[in-house]
Amino acid sequence: MKDQGNEHDTGMNLFFLTDPGDLSATLSSGGGLPDGFILGRCGSGSECGHMLRELRKGDETALLPVFLEDFPSDGDREAADGPARTKEEMENLAREIGNRLRDVDENALRKSLDLRLLAFLYSREGKKLRPVLDPLSRELYSYPLADHLSGGLLDSSRWISELLEKGYLEEESLADRIRACPKCGGAHLNYVDVCPFCRSMDIRQVPFIHCFTCGRVGPQEAFVREGPMQCPFCGARLRHIGSDYDRPMDNYLCSSCSQTFAEPDVSCRCFLCGAWSPADGLSVRSFREYSLSDKGVIAVRSGNTDDMYSVFDALNYTKPEPFRHILDWQLQLSGRPPVEPFSLMIISFPNVEKVKEKLGRKKVTEIMESLARRLRERIRKTDISTRTAENDLLLLLPKTGEKGCAVLASKVRELEKETLQPDGLVMEISVKTAVFPGDRVEGEDAVLLVARLKG
Ligand SMILES: [Zn+2]
Ligand SMILES: [Zn+2]
Ligand SMILES: [Zn+2]
């Protein structure tokens, strides 16, 4: 192990490693960690990749700067901090990363993978989560940085879309869109022309003849069996093209069932699981780049992604913006008879801060989780929810009139009893409702309506 930093007075300490053995020795020595690592060219590139993965999945080392002298793969490039360059450049970069990480609560980072991924983006200015193409992999694209940070524990695509849903990430440019097998998700597909009658792929294009006498069409080989050309259907002699017969567009002949047809079907066979799917039955997946959103920056700085209310996002959650559009649309419809009734419900927790002070954040999260579970049992698939910036829970209940709304509201209020703590404290649940068309106010839109209900 060579220590490159100490002789400088910059205070940055970058460890130079070429051997995975040295890495485990460093990590288990109990001594302090360096400010970053330079992974040197080693016998085989795979060792470099192995060391990078070990560092990125480590609780203590995940966010440390890592420079590579060699890039075993594009994935390693994405998960590292770039190539090794001059000592000064690497130290400057490592210092920048270290400074930004100073904003982040180390304890929270150790506990939350979400936060670790967000903090990684935060600590590298302009860093994005990028999909990387690996032509031999099942899904063709992967997100190596996310894969590395979770140590392969999480399905990175799902992980990223959850963080996007919660608003911590922002969509950036679209890298690619691929089609995949609906059965196994594999993106290695063979598109095969098949017979629309018997699905055989043993089809071929053959010249066809159109007999003017009887109007029938058939493969040319059936017309020229012996001597002069003759229609096999009506027996007419076909002497002159244009007056006795012509050639329609080439047609297909199926060798399996002998049917003829103008257009074959396209069917897709998955090279990985063997499943056949029609071309329009494939699943479509987009691979994008993602960057940290403003909400993500706040989460990193406050060390808090597990916002207590997020458990409610499992209740047919819709982002606030589309929710508002749907509500506006419903409100507009409610002005045009005949009107189908619908309701809006606002659920809030007025004493949540007080409960948190008394019982602690963890307990409050537990209470919220159990409330969310109970709510989930009570709402229908067609109900949608969103959360406002003030953490009110909004439920839009289509086809729900006065009676249905009142029943649900009283059931939700009853949940308050279930939050009773041994010391007599309860999580207060406030429920406000509006039922349409009865509560309609001319000219009122979604924003005004919510404000009016909140009083
Ligand atoms: Zn498949
Ligand atoms: Zn056929
Ligand atoms: Zn004929």
mmCIF file with all atom_site columns, N, CA, C and O in Angstrom, residues 126-147:
data_model
loop_
_atom_site.group_PDB
_atom_site.id
_atom_site.type_symbol
_atom_site.label_atom_id
_atom_site.label_alt_id
_atom_site.label_comp_id
_atom_site.label_asym_id
_atom_site.label_entity_id
_atom_site.label_seq_id
_atom_site.pdbx_PDB_ins_code
_atom_site.Cartn_x
_atom_site.Cartn_y
_atom_site.Cartn_z
_atom_site.occupancy
_atom_site.B_iso_or_equiv
_atom_site.pdbx_formal_charge
_atom_site.auth_seq_id
_atom_site.auth_comp_id
_atom_site.auth_asym_id
_atom_site.auth_atom_id
_atom_site.pdbx_PDB_model_num
ATOM 1  N N  . GLY A 1 126 ? -23.266 18.081  -10.396 1.00 0.00 ? 126 GLY A N  1
ATOM 2  C CA . GLY A 1 126 ? -23.654 17.731  -11.767 1.00 0.00 ? 126 GLY A CA 1
ATOM 3  C C  . GLY A 1 126 ? -23.750 16.245  -12.025 1.00 0.00 ? 126 GLY A C  1
ATOM 4  O O  . GLY A 1 126 ? -24.038 15.816  -13.141 1.00 0.00 ? 126 GLY A O  1
ATOM 5  N N  . LYS A 1 127 ? -23.507 15.450  -10.991 1.00 0.00 ? 127 LYS A N  1
ATOM 6  C CA . LYS A 1 127 ? -23.554 13.990  -11.178 1.00 0.00 ? 127 LYS A CA 1
ATOM 7  C C  . LYS A 1 127 ? -24.982 13.516  -11.416 1.00 0.00 ? 127 LYS A C  1
ATOM 8  O O  . LYS A 1 127 ? -25.914 13.987  -10.770 1.00 0.00 ? 127 LYS A O  1
ATOM 9  N N  . LYS A 1 128 ? -25.131 12.632  -12.382 1.00 0.00 ? 128 LYS A N  1
ATOM 10 C CA . LYS A 1 128 ? -26.449 12.068  -12.664 1.00 0.00 ? 128 LYS A CA 1
ATOM 11 C C  . LYS A 1 128 ? -26.379 10.560  -12.548 1.00 0.00 ? 128 LYS A C  1
ATOM 12 O O  . LYS A 1 128 ? -25.317 9.973   -12.684 1.00 0.00 ? 128 LYS A O  1
ATOM 13 N N  . LEU A 1 129 ? -27.552 9.964   -12.326 1.00 0.00 ? 129 LEU A N  1
ATOM 14 C CA . LEU A 1 129 ? -27.655 8.512   -12.405 1.00 0.00 ? 129 LEU A CA 1
ATOM 15 C C  . LEU A 1 129 ? -27.813 8.178   -13.870 1.00 0.00 ? 129 LEU A C  1
ATOM 16 O O  . LEU A 1 129 ? -28.781 8.603   -14.502 1.00 0.00 ? 129 LEU A O  1
ATOM 17 N N  . ARG A 1 130 ? -26.880 7.418   -14.403 1.00 0.00 ? 130 ARG A N  1
ATOM 18 C CA . ARG A 1 130 ? -26.948 7.140   -15.845 1.00 0.00 ? 130 ARG A CA 1
ATOM 19 C C  . ARG A 1 130 ? -27.122 5.650   -16.100 1.00 0.00 ? 130 ARG A C  1
ATOM 20 O O  . ARG A 1 130 ? -26.470 4.829   -15.472 1.00 0.00 ? 130 ARG A O  1
ATOM 21 N N  . PRO A 1 131 ? -27.987 5.325   -17.047 1.00 0.00 ? 131 PRO A N  1
ATOM 22 C CA . PRO A 1 131 ? -28.069 3.916   -17.442 1.00 0.00 ? 131 PRO A CA 1
ATOM 23 C C  . PRO A 1 131 ? -26.878 3.571   -18.316 1.00 0.00 ? 131 PRO A C  1
ATOM 24 O O  . PRO A 1 131 ? -26.440 4.388   -19.131 1.00 0.00 ? 131 PRO A O  1
ATOM 25 N N  . VAL A 1 132 ? -26.342 2.386   -18.122 1.00 0.00 ? 132 VAL A N  1
ATOM 26 C CA . VAL A 1 132 ? -25.185 1.963   -18.901 1.00 0.00 ? 132 VAL A CA 1
ATOM 27 C C  . VAL A 1 132 ? -25.547 0.692   -19.666 1.00 0.00 ? 132 VAL A C  1
ATOM 28 O O  . VAL A 1 132 ? -26.167 -0.220  -19.112 1.00 0.00 ? 132 VAL A O  1
ATOM 29 N N  . LEU A 1 133 ? -25.172 0.685   -20.924 1.00 0.00 ? 133 LEU A N  1
ATOM 30 C CA . LEU A 1 133 ? -25.500 -0.454  -21.783 1.00 0.00 ? 133 LEU A CA 1
ATOM 31 C C  . LEU A 1 133 ? -24.538 -1.608  -21.551 1.00 0.00 ? 133 LEU A C  1
ATOM 32 O O  . LEU A 1 133 ? -23.327 -1.427  -21.580 1.00 0.00 ? 133 LEU A O  1
ATOM 33 N N  . ASP A 1 134 ? -25.101 -2.754  -21.295 1.00 0.00 ? 134 ASP A N  1
ATOM 34 C CA . ASP A 1 134 ? -24.306 -3.980  -21.263 1.00 0.00 ? 134 ASP A CA 1
ATOM 35 C C  . ASP A 1 134 ? -25.037 -4.980  -22.152 1.00 0.00 ? 134 ASP A C  1
ATOM 36 O O  . ASP A 1 134 ? -26.011 -5.595  -21.753 1.00 0.00 ? 134 ASP A O  1
ATOM 37 N N  . PRO A 1 135 ? -24.558 -5.101  -23.407 1.00 0.00 ? 135 PRO A N  1
ATOM 38 C CA . PRO A 1 135 ? -25.321 -5.860  -24.407 1.00 0.00 ? 135 PRO A CA 1
ATOM 39 C C  . PRO A 1 135 ? -25.589 -7.303  -23.987 1.00 0.00 ? 135 PRO A C  1
ATOM 40 O O  . PRO A 1 135 ? -26.527 -7.914  -24.474 1.00 0.00 ? 135 PRO A O  1
ATOM 41 N N  . LEU A 1 136 ? -24.790 -7.854  -23.115 1.00 0.00 ? 136 LEU A N  1
ATOM 42 C CA . LEU A 1 136 ? -24.974 -9.256  -22.764 1.00 0.00 ? 136 LEU A CA 1
ATOM 43 C C  . LEU A 1 136 ? -25.887 -9.454  -21.555 1.00 0.00 ? 136 LEU A C  1
ATOM 44 O O  . LEU A 1 136 ? -26.211 -10.579 -21.194 1.00 0.00 ? 136 LEU A O  1
ATOM 45 N N  . SER A 1 137 ? -26.296 -8.343  -20.920 1.00 0.00 ? 137 SER A N  1
ATOM 46 C CA . SER A 1 137 ? -27.122 -8.502  -19.721 1.00 0.00 ? 137 SER A CA 1
ATOM 47 C C  . SER A 1 137 ? -28.581 -8.721  -20.113 1.00 0.00 ? 137 SER A C  1
ATOM 48 O O  . SER A 1 137 ? -29.010 -8.367  -21.216 1.00 0.00 ? 137 SER A O  1
ATOM 49 N N  . ARG A 1 138 ? -29.344 -9.272  -19.210 1.00 0.00 ? 138 ARG A N  1
ATOM 50 C CA . ARG A 1 138 ? -30.748 -9.601  -19.486 1.00 0.00 ? 138 ARG A CA 1
ATOM 51 C C  . ARG A 1 138 ? -31.533 -8.384  -19.955 1.00 0.00 ? 138 ARG A C  1
ATOM 52 O O  . ARG A 1 138 ? -32.240 -8.430  -20.950 1.00 0.00 ? 138 ARG A O  1
ATOM 53 N N  . GLU A 1 139 ? -31.420 -7.279  -19.209 1.00 0.00 ? 139 GLU A N  1
ATOM 54 C CA . GLU A 1 139 ? -32.251 -6.117  -19.524 1.00 0.00 ? 139 GLU A CA 1
ATOM 55 C C  . GLU A 1 139 ? -31.546 -5.075  -20.386 1.00 0.00 ? 139 GLU A C  1
ATOM 56 O O  . GLU A 1 139 ? -32.075 -3.998  -20.602 1.00 0.00 ? 139 GLU A O  1
ATOM 57 N N  . LEU A 1 140 ? -30.347 -5.369  -20.809 1.00 0.00 ? 140 LEU A N  1
ATOM 58 C CA . LEU A 1 140 ? -29.514 -4.528  -21.662 1.00 0.00 ? 140 LEU A CA 1
ATOM 59 C C  . LEU A 1 140 ? -28.939 -3.309  -20.944 1.00 0.00 ? 140 LEU A C  1
ATOM 60 O O  . LEU A 1 140 ? -27.795 -2.929  -21.152 1.00 0.00 ? 140 LEU A O  1
ATOM 61 N N  . TYR A 1 141 ? -29.759 -2.653  -20.115 1.00 0.00 ? 141 TYR A N  1
ATOM 62 C CA . TYR A 1 141 ? -29.258 -1.475  -19.416 1.00 0.00 ? 141 TYR A CA 1
ATOM 63 C C  . TYR A 1 141 ? -29.300 -1.708  -17.914 1.00 0.00 ? 141 TYR A C  1
ATOM 64 O O  . TYR A 1 141 ? -30.193 -2.395  -17.406 1.00 0.00 ? 141 TYR A O  1
ATOM 65 N N  . SER A 1 142 ? -28.367 -1.093  -17.220 1.00 0.00 ? 142 SER A N  1
ATOM 66 C CA . SER A 1 142 ? -28.416 -1.137  -15.758 1.00 0.00 ? 142 SER A CA 1
ATOM 67 C C  . SER A 1 142 ? -27.987 0.229   -15.240 1.00 0.00 ? 142 SER A C  1
ATOM 68 O O  . SER A 1 142 ? -27.499 1.069   -16.000 1.00 0.00 ? 142 SER A O  1
ATOM 69 N N  . TYR A 1 143 ? -28.226 0.444   -13.966 1.00 0.00 ? 143 TYR A N  1
ATOM 70 C CA . TYR A 1 143 ? -27.774 1.669   -13.303 1.00 0.00 ? 143 TYR A CA 1
ATOM 71 C C  . TYR A 1 143 ? -26.661 1.281   -12.327 1.00 0.00 ? 143 TYR A C  1
ATOM 72 O O  . TYR A 1 143 ? -26.909 1.004   -11.156 1.00 0.00 ? 143 TYR A O  1
ATOM 73 N N  . PRO A 1 144 ? -25.416 1.278   -12.836 1.00 0.00 ? 144 PRO A N  1
ATOM 74 C CA . PRO A 1 144 ? -24.330 0.710   -12.040 1.00 0.00 ? 144 PRO A CA 1
ATOM 75 C C  . PRO A 1 144 ? -24.107 1.424   -10.700 1.00 0.00 ? 144 PRO A C  1
ATOM 76 O O  . PRO A 1 144 ? -23.814 0.774   -9.705  1.00 0.00 ? 144 PRO A O  1
ATOM 77 N N  . LEU A 1 145 ? -24.282 2.752   -10.672 1.00 0.00 ? 145 LEU A N  1
ATOM 78 C CA . LEU A 1 145 ? -24.031 3.443   -9.404  1.00 0.00 ? 145 LEU A CA 1
ATOM 79 C C  . LEU A 1 145 ? -25.015 2.962   -8.340  1.00 0.00 ? 145 LEU A C  1
ATOM 80 O O  . LEU A 1 145 ? -24.633 2.652   -7.210  1.00 0.00 ? 145 LEU A O  1
ATOM 81 N N  . ALA A 1 146 ? -26.298 2.864   -8.720  1.00 0.00 ? 146 ALA A N  1
ATOM 82 C CA . ALA A 1 146 ? -27.310 2.377   -7.768  1.00 0.00 ? 146 ALA A CA 1
ATOM 83 C C  . ALA A 1 146 ? -27.027 0.919   -7.400  1.00 0.00 ? 146 ALA A C  1
ATOM 84 O O  . ALA A 1 146 ? -27.106 0.541   -6.230  1.00 0.00 ? 146 ALA A O  1
ATOM 85 N N  . ASP A 1 147 ? -26.673 0.106   -8.409  1.00 0.00 ? 147 ASP A N  1
ATOM 86 C CA . ASP A 1 147 ? -26.344 -1.303  -8.132  1.00 0.00 ? 147 ASP A CA 1
ATOM 87 C C  . ASP A 1 147 ? -25.206 -1.393  -7.120  1.00 0.00 ? 147 ASP A C  1
ATOM 88 O O  . ASP A 1 147 ? -25.250 -2.165  -6.178  1.00 0.00 ? 147 ASP A O  1
#
